[in-house]
Short mmCIF file of C-alpha atoms in Angstrom, two decimals:
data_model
loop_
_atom_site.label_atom_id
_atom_site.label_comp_id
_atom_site.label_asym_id
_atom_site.label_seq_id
_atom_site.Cartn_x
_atom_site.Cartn_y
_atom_site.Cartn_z
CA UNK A 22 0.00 0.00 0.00
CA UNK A 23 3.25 2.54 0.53
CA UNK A 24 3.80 2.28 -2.93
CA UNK A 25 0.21 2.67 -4.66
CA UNK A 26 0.60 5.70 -2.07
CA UNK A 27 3.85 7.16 -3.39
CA UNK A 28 3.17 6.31 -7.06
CA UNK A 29 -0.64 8.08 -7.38
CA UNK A 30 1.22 11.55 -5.32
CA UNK A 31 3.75 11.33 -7.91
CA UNK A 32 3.43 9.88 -11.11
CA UNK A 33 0.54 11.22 -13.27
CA UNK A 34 0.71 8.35 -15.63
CA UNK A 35 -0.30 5.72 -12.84
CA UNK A 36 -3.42 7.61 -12.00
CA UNK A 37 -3.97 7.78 -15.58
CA UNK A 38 -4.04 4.15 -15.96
CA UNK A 39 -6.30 3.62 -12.66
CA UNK A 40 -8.38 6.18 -14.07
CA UNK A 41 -9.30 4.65 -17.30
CA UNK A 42 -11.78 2.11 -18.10
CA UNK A 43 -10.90 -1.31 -20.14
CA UNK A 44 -12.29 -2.38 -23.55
CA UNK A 45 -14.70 -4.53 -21.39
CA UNK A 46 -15.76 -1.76 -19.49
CA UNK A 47 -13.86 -2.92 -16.10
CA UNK A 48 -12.07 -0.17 -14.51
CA UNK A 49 -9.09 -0.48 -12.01
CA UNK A 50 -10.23 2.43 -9.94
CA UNK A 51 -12.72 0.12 -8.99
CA UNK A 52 -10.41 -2.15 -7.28
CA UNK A 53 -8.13 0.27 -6.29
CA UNK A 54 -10.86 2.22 -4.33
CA UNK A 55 -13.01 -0.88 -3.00
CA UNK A 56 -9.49 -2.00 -1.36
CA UNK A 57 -8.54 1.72 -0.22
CA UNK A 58 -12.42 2.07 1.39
CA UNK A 59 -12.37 -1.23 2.73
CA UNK A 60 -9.30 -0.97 4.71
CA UNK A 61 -10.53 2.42 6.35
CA UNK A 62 -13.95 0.72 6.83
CA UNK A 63 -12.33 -2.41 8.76
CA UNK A 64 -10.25 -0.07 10.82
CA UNK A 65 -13.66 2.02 11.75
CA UNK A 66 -15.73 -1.03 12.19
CA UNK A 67 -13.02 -3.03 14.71
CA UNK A 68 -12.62 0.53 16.82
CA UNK A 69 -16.76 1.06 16.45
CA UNK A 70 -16.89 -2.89 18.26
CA UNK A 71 -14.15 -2.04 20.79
CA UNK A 72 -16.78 0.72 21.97
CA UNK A 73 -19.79 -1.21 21.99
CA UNK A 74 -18.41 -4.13 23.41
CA UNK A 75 -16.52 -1.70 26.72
CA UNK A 76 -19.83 -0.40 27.34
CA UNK A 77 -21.32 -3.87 28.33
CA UNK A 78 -18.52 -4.31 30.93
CA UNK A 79 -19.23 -3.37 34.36
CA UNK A 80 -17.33 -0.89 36.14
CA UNK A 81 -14.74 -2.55 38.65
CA UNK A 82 -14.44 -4.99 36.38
CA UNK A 83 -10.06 -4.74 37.07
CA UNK A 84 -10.23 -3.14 33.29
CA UNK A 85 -6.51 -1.07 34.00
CA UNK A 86 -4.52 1.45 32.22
CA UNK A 87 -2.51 -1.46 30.60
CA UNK A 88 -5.42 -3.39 29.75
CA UNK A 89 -6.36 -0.13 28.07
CA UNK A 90 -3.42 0.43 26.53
CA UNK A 91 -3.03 -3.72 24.89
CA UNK A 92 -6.14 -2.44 23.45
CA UNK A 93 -5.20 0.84 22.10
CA UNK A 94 -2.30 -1.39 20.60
CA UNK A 95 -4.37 -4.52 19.20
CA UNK A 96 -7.09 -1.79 18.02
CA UNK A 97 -4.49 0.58 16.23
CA UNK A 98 -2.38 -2.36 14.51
CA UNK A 99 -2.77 -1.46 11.34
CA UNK A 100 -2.75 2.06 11.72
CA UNK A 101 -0.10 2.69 8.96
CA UNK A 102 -2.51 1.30 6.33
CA UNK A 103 -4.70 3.16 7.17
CA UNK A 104 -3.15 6.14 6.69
CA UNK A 105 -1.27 5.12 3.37
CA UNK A 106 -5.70 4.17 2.79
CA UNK A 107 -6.53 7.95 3.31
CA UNK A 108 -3.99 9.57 1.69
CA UNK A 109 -3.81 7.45 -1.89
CA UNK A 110 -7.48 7.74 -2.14
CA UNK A 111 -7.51 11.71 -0.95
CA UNK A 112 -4.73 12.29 -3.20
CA UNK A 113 -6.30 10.20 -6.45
CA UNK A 114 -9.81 11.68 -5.89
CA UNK A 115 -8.04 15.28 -5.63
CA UNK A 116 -6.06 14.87 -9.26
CA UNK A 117 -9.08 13.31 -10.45
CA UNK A 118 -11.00 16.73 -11.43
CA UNK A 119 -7.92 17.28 -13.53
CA UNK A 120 -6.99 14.06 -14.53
CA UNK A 121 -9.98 11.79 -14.76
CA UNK A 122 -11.27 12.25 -18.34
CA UNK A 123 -13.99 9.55 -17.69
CA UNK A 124 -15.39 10.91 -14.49
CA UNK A 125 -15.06 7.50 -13.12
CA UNK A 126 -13.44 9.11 -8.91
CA UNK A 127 -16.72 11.81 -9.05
CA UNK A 128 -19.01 8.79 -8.92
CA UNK A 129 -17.69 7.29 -5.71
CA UNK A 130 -16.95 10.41 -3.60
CA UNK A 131 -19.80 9.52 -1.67
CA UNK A 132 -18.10 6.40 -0.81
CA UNK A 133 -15.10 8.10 -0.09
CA UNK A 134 -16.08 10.61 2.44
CA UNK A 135 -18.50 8.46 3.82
CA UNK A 136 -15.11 6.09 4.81
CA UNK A 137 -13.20 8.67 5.74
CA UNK A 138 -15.77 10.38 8.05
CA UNK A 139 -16.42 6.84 9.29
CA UNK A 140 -12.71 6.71 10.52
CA UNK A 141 -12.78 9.82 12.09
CA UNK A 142 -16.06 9.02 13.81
CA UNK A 143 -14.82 6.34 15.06
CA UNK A 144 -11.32 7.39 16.17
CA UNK A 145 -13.07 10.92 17.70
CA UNK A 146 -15.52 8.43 19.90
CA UNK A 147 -12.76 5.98 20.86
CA UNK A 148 -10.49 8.74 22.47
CA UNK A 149 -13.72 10.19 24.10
CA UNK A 150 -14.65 6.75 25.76
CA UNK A 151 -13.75 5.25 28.61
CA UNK A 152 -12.58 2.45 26.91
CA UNK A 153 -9.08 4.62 25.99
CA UNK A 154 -8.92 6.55 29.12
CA UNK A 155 -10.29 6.22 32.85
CA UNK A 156 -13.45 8.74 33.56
CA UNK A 157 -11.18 9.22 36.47
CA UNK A 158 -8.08 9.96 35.16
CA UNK A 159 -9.86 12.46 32.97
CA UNK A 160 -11.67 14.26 36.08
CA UNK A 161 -7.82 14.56 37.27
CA UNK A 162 -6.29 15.23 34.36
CA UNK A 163 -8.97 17.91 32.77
CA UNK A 164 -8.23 18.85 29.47
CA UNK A 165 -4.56 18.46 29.97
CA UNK A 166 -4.36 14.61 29.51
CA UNK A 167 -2.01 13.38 26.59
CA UNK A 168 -3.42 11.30 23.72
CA UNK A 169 -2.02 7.86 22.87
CA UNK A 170 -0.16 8.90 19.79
CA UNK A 171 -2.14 6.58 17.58
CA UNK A 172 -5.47 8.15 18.13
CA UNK A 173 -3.78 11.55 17.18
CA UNK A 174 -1.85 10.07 14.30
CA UNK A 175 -4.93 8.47 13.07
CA UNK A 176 -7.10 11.85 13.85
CA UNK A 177 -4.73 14.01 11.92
CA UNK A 178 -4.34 11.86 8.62
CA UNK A 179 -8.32 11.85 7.97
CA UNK A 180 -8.31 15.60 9.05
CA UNK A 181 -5.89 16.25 6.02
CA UNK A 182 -7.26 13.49 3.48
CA UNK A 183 -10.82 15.59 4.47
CA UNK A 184 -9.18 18.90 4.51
CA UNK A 185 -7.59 17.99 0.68
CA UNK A 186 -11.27 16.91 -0.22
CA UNK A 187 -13.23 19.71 0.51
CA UNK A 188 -11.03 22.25 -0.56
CA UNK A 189 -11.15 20.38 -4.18
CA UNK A 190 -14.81 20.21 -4.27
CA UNK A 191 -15.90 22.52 -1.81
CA UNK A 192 -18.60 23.99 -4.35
CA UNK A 193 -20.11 20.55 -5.13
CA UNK A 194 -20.47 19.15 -1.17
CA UNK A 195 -24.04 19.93 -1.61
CA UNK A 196 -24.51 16.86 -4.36
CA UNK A 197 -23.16 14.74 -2.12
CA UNK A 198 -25.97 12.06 -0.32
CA UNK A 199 -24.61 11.75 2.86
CA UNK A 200 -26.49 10.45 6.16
CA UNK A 201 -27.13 13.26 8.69
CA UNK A 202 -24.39 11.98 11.17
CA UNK A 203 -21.79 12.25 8.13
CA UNK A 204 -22.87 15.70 7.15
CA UNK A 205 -22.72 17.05 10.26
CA UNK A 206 -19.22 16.31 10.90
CA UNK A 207 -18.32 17.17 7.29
CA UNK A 208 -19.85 20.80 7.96
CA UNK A 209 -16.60 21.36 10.34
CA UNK A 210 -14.63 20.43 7.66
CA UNK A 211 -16.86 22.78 5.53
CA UNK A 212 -16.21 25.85 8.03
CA UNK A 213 -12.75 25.09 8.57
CA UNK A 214 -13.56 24.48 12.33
CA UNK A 215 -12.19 21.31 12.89
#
């Protein structure tokens, strides 16, 4: 996945090729963004279970900071391809307005920010949950209290792949069917207020 990254960021010709459709009417953006999506959608869905499943444990259960932490490791795991996820398909989707003669990338940017969006949900709910920290180290701590860095690694990748996104097609958001929970958190992204 590093290197679908690096080549679509710099070689034009590659995202030529995944932006053109076959003689039998396949096209390999179609792979290349089911794969991209469905790594950012396994990431969300695993951290959206982790959630669920801490809220059906009782408290004084002996859940500790390092049984918190195992977690935040098992649950972040594969992280990096995640990132390398948001990026390739931020970056193709971006050079598609100029690039994609067939208009193949404008007929899954639904799918794409609804992914994307998804991962941020999910990261944004995770670091607000007691699953990743103690209520009462939090009481302690106030504001003050340090992220795991994979929570802010995670957070700040989908805040650029969104931030590339809506720049790029800032005057066509509106076209976009997205639930209510999506659009909402898009519309930060949309006033530059995240």
């Amino acid at each position: 996945m590093q290197w679908l990254c690096e080549v679509v960021e710099l070689l034009p010709e590659a995202r030529q090729t995944i932006y053109e459709t076959s003689s039998t009417g396949q096209s390999c953006w179609s792979a290349v963004r089911g794969n991209l999506t469905s790594t950012l959608d396994s990431f969300s869905a695993k951290i959206t279970r982790e959630v669920a499943t801490f809220q059906t444990i009782k408290p004084g259960n002996g859940w500790t900071e390092a049984n918190r932490k195992q977690r935040s490791n098992y649950l972040f795991s594969d992280l990096q391809l995640c990132v390398w996820a948001a990026q390739a398909l931020s970056v193709l989707a971006e050079r598609s307005l100029k690039e994609d003669r067939q208009a193949v990338v404008q007929r899954s940017l639904t799918q794409i920010f609804r992914s994307l969006l998804d991962a941020m949900i999910a990261v944004e709910t995770y670091s607000k949950s007691a699953a990743w920290i103690d209520p009462k180290d939090r009481v302690r701590l106030g504001q003050k209290f340090l992220l795991r860095p994979q929570t802010y690694i995670a957070c700040k990748n989908l805040e650029n792949a969104l931030y590339r996104l809506v720049t790029v097609f800032y005057s066509q958001l509106q076209e976009f069917p997205l639930p209510p929970r999506h659009a909402d958190r898009l519309e930060a992204f949309v006033n530059f207020s995240n």
